[in-house]
Amino acid sequence: MTQPKVRVRFAPSPTGYMHLGNARTAIYNWLYARHHGGSFVLRIEDTDRERSTQGAVEVIYEAMRWLGLDWDEGPFLQSERFELYRRRAEELVASGAAYRCWCTPEELEQRRQQALAEKRNPKYDGRCRDRKEPRPGVEPVIRFRTPDTGETVLEDRIQGRVVTPNEELDDLVLLRADGAPTYNFTVVVDDHEMGVTLVLRGADHLSNTFRQLHIYRAFGWEPPAFAHQSLILGPDRAKLSKRHGAVSVLQYRDEGYLPEALVNALVRCGWSHGDEEVFPLPRLIELFDLPAVGNAPAIFDFEKLRNKYNAEHIKLAPRERLAGLLCETLARRGDANLQADDPRLGLLVDGLRERSRTLLEMADGAKPLLAEEVAWDAAAVRKHLKSDAAEVLRALADRLEAAPSFGREAVLAALDGLAAERGAKLGKIAQPARVALLGTAVSPPIDVVMAVLGRDRVLARLRAGAERAAAG
Ligand code: GLU
C-alpha cells in the first residue's frame, strides 16, 4: 500500500499574541512537511467567538510570514465551517454515538457540587443518554456518548504509549446550545476532512487526544498519527511565561532578532542533531524528523538566543539582507533615514556584523558613523589627541587627499604607507584618527569608518582633529 502524502497542520486559536510555544509547534509542523515533501495546512481555530479577535488572526499571519513559515493550504477559518460541524454532529446523533442533553447549566452545577461533596467523580452523570423527549423552553446541547469501561491506548510518536481508562473521560459536549461547536469536535472533523496524516502539537493537548480518538472511532474514521511535544520551560524550569522574558514572537522581530535565529533556537528546544547548534534553514529542512525529538521538557535559553543563535545568524546572513534590515531599524528608531540602496549600509554591515548580537546593537554601532556632529568623549580626546598627534593626523589627511581614489583599500594603503614610513605601529596612527573622526576610540574597523564617512568628511575631521591636538 502506498502511504498517503504527508499532510500536517498548525491550528492556533486566535485569542492573544503568538507565543514561543505556538511558534515552535508551527515550526516543527512546517519543517516536517518540508522534510517529507508534504503539505502544511494553516487552520485558524476561532470557534470561541468571544475570545477570538480579528487582530489576533492578523498577528498569527504576520508572525508566520516573519518566521518564513509559508502554508500550502488555508488559512481555513473554523468560524466559516459551522454548518459542516452541525451536520457531522447530527450524524453522530443519528447513529447513537451522540445524544441531545437538556440538563441546564444550573442543574449541572448543582449535581457537580453534590458529587464533589460525596467524593464522587464530578463528571456528567449520563442522565440524558436515553432521553428522547425535549424539555420545553430548554435548548439542548449535543453530547458524545463516551464508553464507561475499557481503556484507550495512544501510541504517541514522541511520548510513547499512553493509556487512559475510559471512565476518566466525560460525555463531552460537541455542540453547545447556541449551536457553537467545541474544540475536541471541530479538531477531529477538520483533521479528517483535511486529510491530516500527523497531528504534531503541544503536550497540553495529550489528554484531549483520548476524547478525540473516541470521536474518530464513532465516525468509523482512521485517526492520524499523533505526536505531542513536551512543553517549553523557562531557565528556572517553570512553564515559560512573560516573567521569564519576551514570549511574543513579534517582539523578537522588534528587538532586532533574525527570524532564522528564533527558528533555530526553538527547534533546538526539543530536537537535536549531535552537538550541532547553529543550523541554517535548508539544513534544518534536510535533517528535521520526529525520531530526534525528545520527550524531556525543553528549556528556552534567552541568553543563548541572543549571544549565540542571533549573533551567529547575523554572521551568516547575506550582506544585502542585513543592509535592508539595518536601514529599516535605523529609520524605525529615528536614528537615520537612508535610501535602501545607500552604499554605506553594506559597509556598516561589514564593519559591525561580527560584533553585533542583534540588529539593535548594529544600529547602535552605526549611529555615530552617520551623525552629522562628532560626539566627543573627553577621556579619549585626552588620551589620543595629544599635541604629537597633530602632525600624524595632518600627514594622514595629506596622504588620503593625494590618493587617486577613496575607499576601504585606499584608506588601508594610506595607513600602512604612513606607518611604514615612520616605523610606527598602525595603532599609533589609527587611534588618534578614530578619535578625530568619531570622538571615541571604540569603533568598527577604521577603513570601514572612513569609507562610511566619505572623503570630504574624513579630510575635514582629520584636519580639525589635528588642530584640536595642537591646541591641547
Ligand atoms: N487550537 C489549539 C490551540 O491553539 C490547537 C489544536 C490542535 O493543535 O489540535 O491550542
Tab-separated table of C-alpha atoms and ligand atoms in Angstrom:
chain	number	residue	atom	x	y	z
A	1	MET	CA	0.000	0.000	0.000
A	2	THR	CA	1.342	3.437	-0.779
A	3	GLN	CA	1.499	5.837	2.143
A	4	PRO	CA	-0.766	8.867	1.800
A	5	LYS	CA	1.065	12.117	1.197
A	6	VAL	CA	2.238	13.756	4.393
A	7	ARG	CA	-0.135	16.496	5.482
A	8	VAL	CA	0.314	18.337	8.752
A	9	ARG	CA	-1.303	21.417	10.158
A	10	PHE	CA	-0.844	24.302	12.513
A	11	ALA	CA	-4.114	25.139	14.219
A	12	PRO	CA	-3.786	28.136	16.528
A	13	SER	CA	-6.648	29.699	18.464
A	14	PRO	CA	-6.558	33.449	17.828
A	15	THR	CA	-7.098	34.562	21.377
A	16	GLY	CA	-3.920	36.507	22.029
A	17	TYR	CA	-0.483	37.035	20.616
A	18	MET	CA	1.599	34.283	19.029
A	19	HIS	CA	3.857	32.981	21.772
A	20	LEU	CA	7.004	30.904	21.622
A	21	GLY	CA	5.194	27.618	22.283
A	22	ASN	CA	2.814	28.196	19.352
A	23	ALA	CA	5.711	29.191	17.179
A	24	ARG	CA	7.640	26.024	17.945
A	25	THR	CA	4.592	23.910	17.059
A	26	ALA	CA	4.235	25.802	13.784
A	27	ILE	CA	7.947	25.400	13.030
A	28	TYR	CA	8.002	21.660	13.757
A	29	ASN	CA	4.989	21.085	11.528
A	30	TRP	CA	6.380	23.245	8.757
A	31	LEU	CA	9.767	21.523	8.893
A	32	TYR	CA	8.135	18.118	8.956
A	33	ALA	CA	6.111	18.970	5.856
A	34	ARG	CA	9.122	20.400	4.036
A	35	HIS	CA	11.371	17.499	5.024
A	36	HIS	CA	8.881	14.927	3.751
A	37	GLY	CA	7.736	16.873	0.718
A	38	GLY	CA	4.249	17.089	2.215
A	39	SER	CA	1.681	19.829	2.722
A	40	PHE	CA	1.431	22.313	5.542
A	41	VAL	CA	-2.087	23.475	6.358
A	42	LEU	CA	-2.960	26.579	8.371
A	43	ARG	CA	-6.236	26.424	10.249
A	44	ILE	CA	-7.495	29.167	12.495
A	45	GLU	CA	-9.472	27.704	15.390
A	46	ASP	CA	-11.780	30.622	16.034
A	47	THR	CA	-14.877	28.821	17.259
A	48	ASP	CA	-14.793	30.690	20.548
A	49	ARG	CA	-16.379	33.845	19.216
A	50	GLU	CA	-15.974	35.765	22.417
A	51	ARG	CA	-12.270	35.201	22.834
A	52	SER	CA	-11.186	35.194	19.176
A	53	THR	CA	-10.339	38.534	17.610
A	54	GLN	CA	-9.508	39.620	14.087
A	55	GLY	CA	-6.451	41.383	15.443
A	56	ALA	CA	-5.142	38.115	16.868
A	57	VAL	CA	-5.708	36.402	13.498
A	58	GLU	CA	-3.652	39.107	11.791
A	59	VAL	CA	-0.886	38.675	14.352
A	60	ILE	CA	-0.726	34.966	13.521
A	61	TYR	CA	-0.385	35.678	9.792
A	62	GLU	CA	2.228	38.328	10.442
A	63	ALA	CA	4.259	36.124	12.760
A	64	MET	CA	4.088	33.216	10.318
A	65	ARG	CA	5.242	35.425	7.477
A	66	TRP	CA	8.062	36.871	9.521
A	67	LEU	CA	9.239	33.408	10.554
A	68	GLY	CA	9.086	32.337	6.905
A	69	LEU	CA	6.528	29.599	7.512
A	70	ASP	CA	4.550	29.610	4.289
A	71	TRP	CA	1.453	27.446	4.220
A	72	ASP	CA	0.309	25.314	1.286
A	73	GLU	CA	-3.383	25.194	2.143
A	74	GLY	CA	-5.607	27.589	4.005
A	75	PRO	CA	-5.952	29.590	6.032
A	76	PHE	CA	-9.153	27.753	6.896
A	77	LEU	CA	-11.344	29.515	9.408
A	78	GLN	CA	-13.398	27.258	11.632
A	79	SER	CA	-15.921	30.061	12.100
A	80	GLU	CA	-16.851	29.594	8.432
A	81	ARG	CA	-17.464	25.869	8.825
A	82	PHE	CA	-20.200	25.725	11.468
A	83	GLU	CA	-22.680	24.133	9.065
A	84	LEU	CA	-20.301	21.235	8.473
A	85	TYR	CA	-19.827	20.629	12.204
A	86	ARG	CA	-23.578	20.773	12.761
A	87	ARG	CA	-24.158	18.168	10.047
A	88	ARG	CA	-21.464	15.908	11.416
A	89	ALA	CA	-22.866	16.183	14.957
A	90	GLU	CA	-26.302	15.171	13.661
A	91	GLU	CA	-24.731	12.125	12.033
A	92	LEU	CA	-23.445	11.024	15.416
A	93	VAL	CA	-26.869	11.608	16.993
A	94	ALA	CA	-28.455	9.528	14.243
A	95	SER	CA	-26.022	6.667	14.774
A	96	GLY	CA	-26.492	6.761	18.552
A	97	ALA	CA	-22.885	7.811	19.249
A	98	ALA	CA	-24.098	11.195	20.500
A	99	TYR	CA	-27.284	12.426	22.110
A	100	ARG	CA	-29.148	15.594	22.978
A	101	CYS	CA	-28.883	16.720	26.535
A	102	TRP	CA	-31.381	19.112	28.107
A	103	CYS	CA	-29.752	19.462	31.501
A	104	THR	CA	-29.461	23.160	32.315
A	105	PRO	CA	-26.209	24.734	33.471
A	106	GLU	CA	-27.734	25.271	36.910
A	107	GLU	CA	-28.674	21.594	37.239
A	108	LEU	CA	-25.260	20.501	36.066
A	109	GLU	CA	-23.554	22.744	38.572
A	110	GLN	CA	-25.738	21.533	41.390
A	111	ARG	CA	-25.037	17.877	40.561
A	112	ARG	CA	-21.349	18.613	40.265
A	113	GLN	CA	-21.266	20.143	43.721
A	114	GLN	CA	-23.138	17.217	45.133
A	115	ALA	CA	-20.763	14.705	43.542
A	116	LEU	CA	-17.807	16.614	44.935
A	117	ALA	CA	-19.371	16.690	48.402
A	118	GLU	CA	-19.865	12.924	48.208
A	119	LYS	CA	-16.329	12.475	46.884
A	120	ARG	CA	-17.546	11.062	43.583
A	121	ASN	CA	-16.163	11.896	40.125
A	122	PRO	CA	-18.000	15.113	39.194
A	123	LYS	CA	-18.295	14.205	35.510
A	124	TYR	CA	-21.604	14.320	33.672
A	125	ASP	CA	-23.811	11.533	35.008
A	126	GLY	CA	-25.294	10.492	31.670
A	127	ARG	CA	-28.815	11.444	32.664
A	128	CYS	CA	-29.959	12.377	29.133
A	129	ARG	CA	-28.280	9.466	27.375
A	130	ASP	CA	-31.555	7.745	26.692
A	131	ARG	CA	-33.925	10.636	26.972
A	132	LYS	CA	-35.886	11.261	23.801
A	133	GLU	CA	-38.453	13.894	24.610
A	134	PRO	CA	-37.367	17.549	24.608
A	135	ARG	CA	-37.805	19.798	27.612
A	136	PRO	CA	-39.897	22.780	26.657
A	137	GLY	CA	-38.000	26.027	26.815
A	138	VAL	CA	-34.570	24.386	27.026
A	139	GLU	CA	-32.208	24.377	24.032
A	140	PRO	CA	-30.297	21.086	24.176
A	141	VAL	CA	-26.576	20.557	23.684
A	142	ILE	CA	-25.235	17.536	21.815
A	143	ARG	CA	-23.066	15.267	23.917
A	144	PHE	CA	-20.808	12.439	22.968
A	145	ARG	CA	-21.511	9.029	24.469
A	146	THR	CA	-18.127	8.044	25.881
A	147	PRO	CA	-17.699	4.355	26.758
A	148	ASP	CA	-17.877	3.798	30.531
A	149	THR	CA	-15.485	0.901	30.601
A	150	GLY	CA	-12.311	-0.186	28.895
A	151	GLU	CA	-9.313	1.943	28.149
A	152	THR	CA	-7.925	3.916	25.259
A	153	VAL	CA	-4.377	3.480	24.059
A	154	LEU	CA	-2.384	6.108	22.237
A	155	GLU	CA	0.892	5.225	20.554
A	156	ASP	CA	2.315	8.702	20.599
A	157	ARG	CA	5.238	9.289	18.247
A	158	ILE	CA	7.061	11.388	20.847
A	159	GLN	CA	5.666	10.390	24.238
A	160	GLY	CA	5.383	6.679	23.517
A	161	ARG	CA	2.494	4.540	24.686
A	162	VAL	CA	-0.037	6.363	26.850
A	163	VAL	CA	-3.143	4.660	28.249
A	164	THR	CA	-6.230	6.269	29.777
A	165	PRO	CA	-9.152	4.446	31.399
A	166	ASN	CA	-12.351	5.494	29.643
A	167	GLU	CA	-14.159	6.056	32.923
A	168	GLU	CA	-11.965	9.122	33.433
A	169	LEU	CA	-13.477	10.742	30.362
A	170	ASP	CA	-16.644	12.777	30.324
A	171	ASP	CA	-19.574	12.699	27.905
A	172	LEU	CA	-18.190	15.814	26.324
A	173	VAL	CA	-20.297	18.459	24.651
A	174	LEU	CA	-19.864	18.511	20.861
A	175	LEU	CA	-22.303	21.290	20.055
A	176	ARG	CA	-23.375	23.912	22.555
A	177	ALA	CA	-26.964	25.054	22.995
A	178	ASP	CA	-26.311	28.064	20.745
A	179	GLY	CA	-25.019	25.746	18.006
A	180	ALA	CA	-21.326	26.583	18.510
A	181	PRO	CA	-19.126	23.501	18.203
A	182	THR	CA	-16.411	22.689	20.740
A	183	TYR	CA	-12.685	22.267	20.190
A	184	ASN	CA	-12.440	18.488	20.585
A	185	PHE	CA	-15.139	18.001	17.985
A	186	THR	CA	-14.073	20.506	15.337
A	187	VAL	CA	-10.491	19.331	15.536
A	188	VAL	CA	-11.498	15.761	14.693
A	189	VAL	CA	-13.863	16.756	11.892
A	190	ASP	CA	-11.257	19.057	10.358
A	191	ASP	CA	-8.242	16.822	10.742
A	192	HIS	CA	-10.261	14.119	8.998
A	193	GLU	CA	-11.732	16.365	6.293
A	194	MET	CA	-8.342	17.920	5.597
A	195	GLY	CA	-6.599	14.568	5.322
A	196	VAL	CA	-4.129	15.315	8.114
A	197	THR	CA	-1.721	12.386	8.475
A	198	LEU	CA	0.105	13.513	11.618
A	199	VAL	CA	-1.096	15.734	14.447
A	200	LEU	CA	2.006	17.309	15.943
A	201	ARG	CA	1.225	19.659	18.827
A	202	GLY	CA	1.950	20.564	22.435
A	203	ALA	CA	1.664	18.014	25.219
A	204	ASP	CA	-1.038	20.179	26.803
A	205	HIS	CA	-3.360	18.505	24.293
A	206	LEU	CA	-2.400	14.961	25.244
A	207	SER	CA	-5.446	14.333	27.417
A	208	ASN	CA	-7.739	15.715	24.709
A	209	THR	CA	-6.390	13.144	22.306
A	210	PHE	CA	-8.212	10.327	24.086
A	211	ARG	CA	-11.505	12.151	23.679
A	212	GLN	CA	-10.685	12.756	20.054
A	213	LEU	CA	-9.824	9.103	19.433
A	214	HIS	CA	-13.297	8.108	20.601
A	215	ILE	CA	-14.857	10.522	18.148
A	216	TYR	CA	-12.786	9.113	15.268
A	217	ARG	CA	-13.943	5.654	16.212
A	218	ALA	CA	-17.590	6.717	16.362
A	219	PHE	CA	-17.365	8.057	12.807
A	220	GLY	CA	-15.540	4.950	11.645
A	221	TRP	CA	-12.566	7.089	10.600
A	222	GLU	CA	-8.922	6.100	10.737
A	223	PRO	CA	-7.215	8.545	13.136
A	224	PRO	CA	-3.998	10.284	12.097
A	225	ALA	CA	-0.728	9.620	13.890
A	226	PHE	CA	-0.167	11.775	16.974
A	227	ALA	CA	2.989	13.350	18.345
A	228	HIS	CA	2.948	15.572	21.425
A	229	GLN	CA	5.927	17.802	22.148
A	230	SER	CA	6.838	18.426	25.755
A	231	LEU	CA	6.208	21.940	26.910
A	232	ILE	CA	8.802	24.679	26.844
A	233	LEU	CA	10.105	25.757	30.233
A	234	GLY	CA	11.943	28.865	31.367
A	235	PRO	CA	15.509	28.663	32.714
A	236	ASP	CA	14.054	28.092	36.217
A	237	ARG	CA	12.197	25.030	34.877
A	238	ALA	CA	8.798	26.636	35.382
A	239	LYS	CA	6.341	26.812	32.480
A	240	LEU	CA	7.522	29.519	30.105
A	241	SER	CA	5.745	32.795	30.799
A	242	LYS	CA	6.088	36.529	30.429
A	243	ARG	CA	8.004	36.819	33.628
A	244	HIS	CA	10.903	34.933	32.003
A	245	GLY	CA	11.260	37.464	29.183
A	246	ALA	CA	9.598	38.192	25.870
A	247	VAL	CA	7.284	35.365	24.858
A	248	SER	CA	5.630	37.033	21.888
A	249	VAL	CA	7.168	36.148	18.530
A	250	LEU	CA	6.806	39.592	17.003
A	251	GLN	CA	8.514	41.197	19.966
A	252	TYR	CA	11.684	39.389	18.876
A	253	ARG	CA	11.392	40.958	15.450
A	254	ASP	CA	11.038	44.372	17.077
A	255	GLU	CA	14.050	43.725	19.306
A	256	GLY	CA	16.327	43.056	16.367
A	257	TYR	CA	16.335	39.286	16.075
A	258	LEU	CA	16.548	37.438	12.797
A	259	PRO	CA	13.698	35.009	12.208
A	260	GLU	CA	16.087	32.178	11.368
A	261	ALA	CA	17.785	32.647	14.760
A	262	LEU	CA	14.487	32.342	16.606
A	263	VAL	CA	13.561	29.341	14.462
A	264	ASN	CA	16.940	27.776	15.252
A	265	ALA	CA	16.565	28.370	18.996
A	266	LEU	CA	13.026	26.997	19.078
A	267	VAL	CA	13.853	23.936	17.012
A	268	ARG	CA	16.684	23.153	19.413
A	269	CYS	CA	14.107	23.228	22.199
A	270	GLY	CA	13.316	19.542	21.951
A	271	TRP	CA	15.191	18.463	18.826
A	272	SER	CA	18.896	17.854	18.372
A	273	HIS	CA	21.420	16.596	15.882
A	274	GLY	CA	24.648	15.575	17.577
A	275	ASP	CA	26.469	18.566	19.005
A	276	GLU	CA	25.494	20.898	16.188
A	277	GLU	CA	23.813	24.049	17.360
A	278	VAL	CA	23.647	26.582	14.577
A	279	PHE	CA	21.544	25.445	11.648
A	280	PRO	CA	20.768	27.404	8.513
A	281	LEU	CA	17.187	26.759	7.428
A	282	PRO	CA	17.987	24.443	4.483
A	283	ARG	CA	19.946	22.225	6.827
A	284	LEU	CA	17.024	22.055	9.250
A	285	ILE	CA	14.748	21.004	6.418
A	286	GLU	CA	17.226	18.332	5.446
A	287	LEU	CA	17.668	16.954	8.969
A	288	PHE	CA	14.465	17.533	10.888
A	289	ASP	CA	12.372	14.484	11.663
A	290	LEU	CA	10.411	13.062	14.577
A	291	PRO	CA	12.770	10.377	15.872
A	292	ALA	CA	15.219	13.048	17.043
A	293	VAL	CA	12.544	14.925	19.004
A	294	GLY	CA	12.960	14.125	22.692
A	295	ASN	CA	10.218	13.895	25.280
A	296	ALA	CA	12.044	15.666	28.097
A	297	PRO	CA	10.799	19.167	28.902
A	298	ALA	CA	12.867	21.670	26.928
A	299	ILE	CA	14.337	24.794	28.436
A	300	PHE	CA	14.330	28.003	26.457
A	301	ASP	CA	17.584	29.865	26.953
A	302	PHE	CA	17.009	33.578	26.336
A	303	GLU	CA	20.700	34.446	26.751
A	304	LYS	CA	21.740	31.860	24.228
A	305	LEU	CA	19.192	33.099	21.742
A	306	ARG	CA	20.921	36.476	21.746
A	307	ASN	CA	24.546	35.598	22.369
A	308	LYS	CA	24.740	32.523	20.230
A	309	TYR	CA	21.929	31.945	17.785
A	310	ASN	CA	21.247	35.523	16.803
A	311	ALA	CA	24.909	36.526	16.820
A	312	GLU	CA	25.819	33.545	14.630
A	313	HIS	CA	22.956	34.021	12.187
A	314	ILE	CA	23.894	37.690	11.841
A	315	LYS	CA	27.334	36.488	10.757
A	316	LEU	CA	25.791	34.081	8.257
A	317	ALA	CA	23.102	36.306	6.739
A	318	PRO	CA	23.571	37.746	3.237
A	319	ARG	CA	25.001	41.261	3.263
A	320	GLU	CA	22.187	42.837	1.219
A	321	ARG	CA	19.542	41.425	3.505
A	322	LEU	CA	21.246	42.761	6.617
A	323	ALA	CA	21.723	46.098	4.875
A	324	GLY	CA	17.969	46.274	4.266
A	325	LEU	CA	17.176	45.301	7.852
A	326	LEU	CA	19.669	47.810	9.210
A	327	CYS	CA	18.122	50.519	7.044
A	328	GLU	CA	14.665	49.694	8.454
A	329	THR	CA	15.922	49.561	12.010
A	330	LEU	CA	17.687	52.927	11.741
A	331	ALA	CA	14.565	54.506	10.273
A	332	ARG	CA	12.201	52.919	12.791
A	333	ARG	CA	14.275	54.199	15.690
A	334	GLY	CA	14.632	57.645	14.160
A	335	ASP	CA	18.441	57.247	14.023
A	336	ALA	CA	18.886	57.895	10.319
A	337	ASN	CA	16.839	57.901	7.153
A	338	LEU	CA	18.903	56.297	4.417
A	339	GLN	CA	17.824	55.179	0.967
A	340	ALA	CA	17.615	51.392	0.799
A	341	ASP	CA	20.410	51.341	-1.814
A	342	ASP	CA	22.738	53.652	0.099
A	343	PRO	CA	26.216	52.050	-0.219
A	344	ARG	CA	27.019	52.992	3.363
A	345	LEU	CA	24.611	50.337	4.601
A	346	GLY	CA	26.645	47.459	3.191
A	347	LEU	CA	29.833	48.970	4.629
A	348	LEU	CA	28.222	49.296	8.041
A	349	VAL	CA	27.130	45.669	7.896
A	350	ASP	CA	30.699	44.623	7.034
A	351	GLY	CA	32.088	46.611	9.906
A	352	LEU	CA	29.504	45.721	12.521
A	353	ARG	CA	28.174	42.245	11.934
A	354	GLU	CA	30.978	40.469	13.783
A	355	ARG	CA	30.298	42.398	16.948
A	356	SER	CA	26.502	42.752	16.876
A	357	ARG	CA	24.261	40.286	18.634
A	358	THR	CA	21.083	41.977	17.458
A	359	LEU	CA	20.067	44.443	14.774
A	360	LEU	CA	19.508	46.998	17.522
A	361	GLU	CA	23.136	46.650	18.560
A	362	MET	CA	24.120	47.030	14.917
A	363	ALA	CA	22.075	50.213	14.684
A	364	ASP	CA	23.693	51.463	17.902
A	365	GLY	CA	27.076	50.899	16.295
A	366	ALA	CA	26.049	52.544	13.031
A	367	LYS	CA	24.508	55.667	14.515
A	368	PRO	CA	27.718	57.569	15.385
A	369	LEU	CA	29.081	56.953	11.894
A	370	LEU	CA	26.004	58.547	10.372
A	371	ALA	CA	25.731	61.515	12.728
A	372	GLU	CA	26.463	65.000	11.431
A	373	GLU	CA	28.169	66.051	14.626
A	374	VAL	CA	31.053	64.347	16.385
A	375	ALA	CA	30.198	63.350	19.950
A	376	TRP	CA	33.416	63.931	21.853
A	377	ASP	CA	34.446	61.547	24.567
A	378	ALA	CA	36.648	63.656	26.860
A	379	ALA	CA	38.762	60.743	28.084
A	380	ALA	CA	39.501	59.553	24.546
A	381	VAL	CA	40.417	63.065	23.485
A	382	ARG	CA	42.785	63.453	26.426
A	383	LYS	CA	44.420	60.125	25.730
A	384	HIS	CA	44.737	60.170	21.950
A	385	LEU	CA	44.616	63.766	20.760
A	386	LYS	CA	47.842	64.896	22.408
A	387	SER	CA	49.976	67.502	20.706
A	388	ASP	CA	52.199	64.920	18.979
A	389	ALA	CA	49.117	63.523	17.238
A	390	ALA	CA	48.573	66.755	15.315
A	391	GLU	CA	51.323	66.110	12.840
A	392	VAL	CA	50.319	62.448	12.328
A	393	LEU	CA	46.745	63.408	11.578
A	394	ARG	CA	47.849	66.084	9.115
A	395	ALA	CA	50.150	63.648	7.346
A	396	LEU	CA	47.352	61.091	7.101
A	397	ALA	CA	44.976	63.698	5.689
A	398	ASP	CA	47.571	64.730	3.108
A	399	ARG	CA	48.122	61.159	2.013
A	400	LEU	CA	44.415	60.482	1.674
A	401	GLU	CA	43.903	63.710	-0.206
A	402	ALA	CA	46.626	62.763	-2.660
A	403	ALA	CA	45.320	59.234	-3.190
A	404	PRO	CA	43.703	58.738	-6.593
A	405	SER	CA	40.628	57.080	-5.125
A	406	PHE	CA	38.885	56.814	-1.786
A	407	GLY	CA	37.546	53.655	-0.181
A	408	ARG	CA	38.461	50.922	2.259
A	409	GLU	CA	41.504	49.822	0.267
A	410	ALA	CA	42.849	53.304	-0.255
A	411	VAL	CA	42.427	54.010	3.452
A	412	LEU	CA	44.335	50.891	4.440
A	413	ALA	CA	47.059	51.663	1.895
A	414	ALA	CA	47.449	55.188	3.278
A	415	LEU	CA	47.620	53.959	6.875
A	416	ASP	CA	50.101	51.204	6.023
A	417	GLY	CA	52.196	53.582	3.957
A	418	LEU	CA	52.357	56.129	6.737
A	419	ALA	CA	53.127	53.506	9.383
A	420	ALA	CA	55.926	52.054	7.235
A	421	GLU	CA	57.401	55.453	6.502
A	422	ARG	CA	57.614	56.258	10.200
A	423	GLY	CA	58.367	52.802	11.511
A	424	ALA	CA	55.289	53.245	13.720
A	425	LYS	CA	52.672	50.733	14.776
A	426	LEU	CA	49.374	51.066	12.976
A	427	GLY	CA	47.577	51.755	16.267
A	428	LYS	CA	49.673	54.855	16.835
A	429	ILE	CA	48.036	56.333	13.777
A	430	ALA	CA	44.651	54.638	13.818
A	431	GLN	CA	43.726	55.514	17.398
A	432	PRO	CA	44.110	59.290	17.086
A	433	ALA	CA	42.423	59.049	13.690
A	434	ARG	CA	39.446	57.251	15.233
A	435	VAL	CA	39.067	59.893	17.903
A	436	ALA	CA	39.378	62.694	15.349
A	437	LEU	CA	36.747	61.051	13.161
A	438	LEU	CA	34.184	59.904	15.716
A	439	GLY	CA	35.150	61.404	19.056
A	440	THR	CA	35.780	57.973	20.573
A	441	ALA	CA	38.452	55.309	20.402
A	442	VAL	CA	35.964	52.454	20.148
A	443	SER	CA	34.556	51.922	16.692
A	444	PRO	CA	34.288	49.485	13.818
A	445	PRO	CA	37.456	48.956	11.742
A	446	ILE	CA	38.989	52.291	10.735
A	447	ASP	CA	38.748	51.604	6.987
A	448	VAL	CA	35.023	50.999	7.367
A	449	VAL	CA	34.605	54.145	9.426
A	450	MET	CA	36.331	56.249	6.783
A	451	ALA	CA	34.525	54.652	3.869
A	452	VAL	CA	31.190	55.349	5.553
A	453	LEU	CA	32.091	58.952	6.444
A	454	GLY	CA	33.295	59.656	2.907
A	455	ARG	CA	36.295	61.564	1.690
A	456	ASP	CA	35.228	65.128	2.443
A	457	ARG	CA	34.162	64.468	5.993
A	458	VAL	CA	37.240	62.393	6.705
A	459	LEU	CA	39.630	65.087	5.487
A	460	ALA	CA	37.787	67.833	7.350
A	461	ARG	CA	37.614	65.864	10.588
A	462	LEU	CA	41.241	64.735	10.464
A	463	ARG	CA	42.389	68.336	9.978
A	464	ALA	CA	40.058	69.619	12.700
A	465	GLY	CA	41.376	66.868	14.961
A	466	ALA	CA	44.919	67.932	14.208
A	467	GLU	CA	44.091	71.469	15.296
A	468	ARG	CA	42.433	70.281	18.450
A	469	ALA	CA	45.504	68.122	19.227
A	470	ALA	CA	47.892	71.008	18.522
A	471	ALA	CA	45.880	73.302	20.788
A	472	GLY	CA	45.567	70.662	23.514
B	1	GLU	N1	-6.274	25.388	18.710
B	1	GLU	C1	-5.464	24.672	19.635
B	1	GLU	C2	-4.536	25.608	20.371
B	1	GLU	O1	-4.271	26.669	19.937
B	1	GLU	C3	-4.574	23.622	18.998
B	1	GLU	C4	-5.340	22.490	18.483
B	1	GLU	C5	-4.536	21.348	17.982
B	1	GLU	O2	-3.375	21.518	17.568
B	1	GLU	O3	-5.122	20.283	17.957
B	1	GLU	O4	-4.061	25.274	21.400
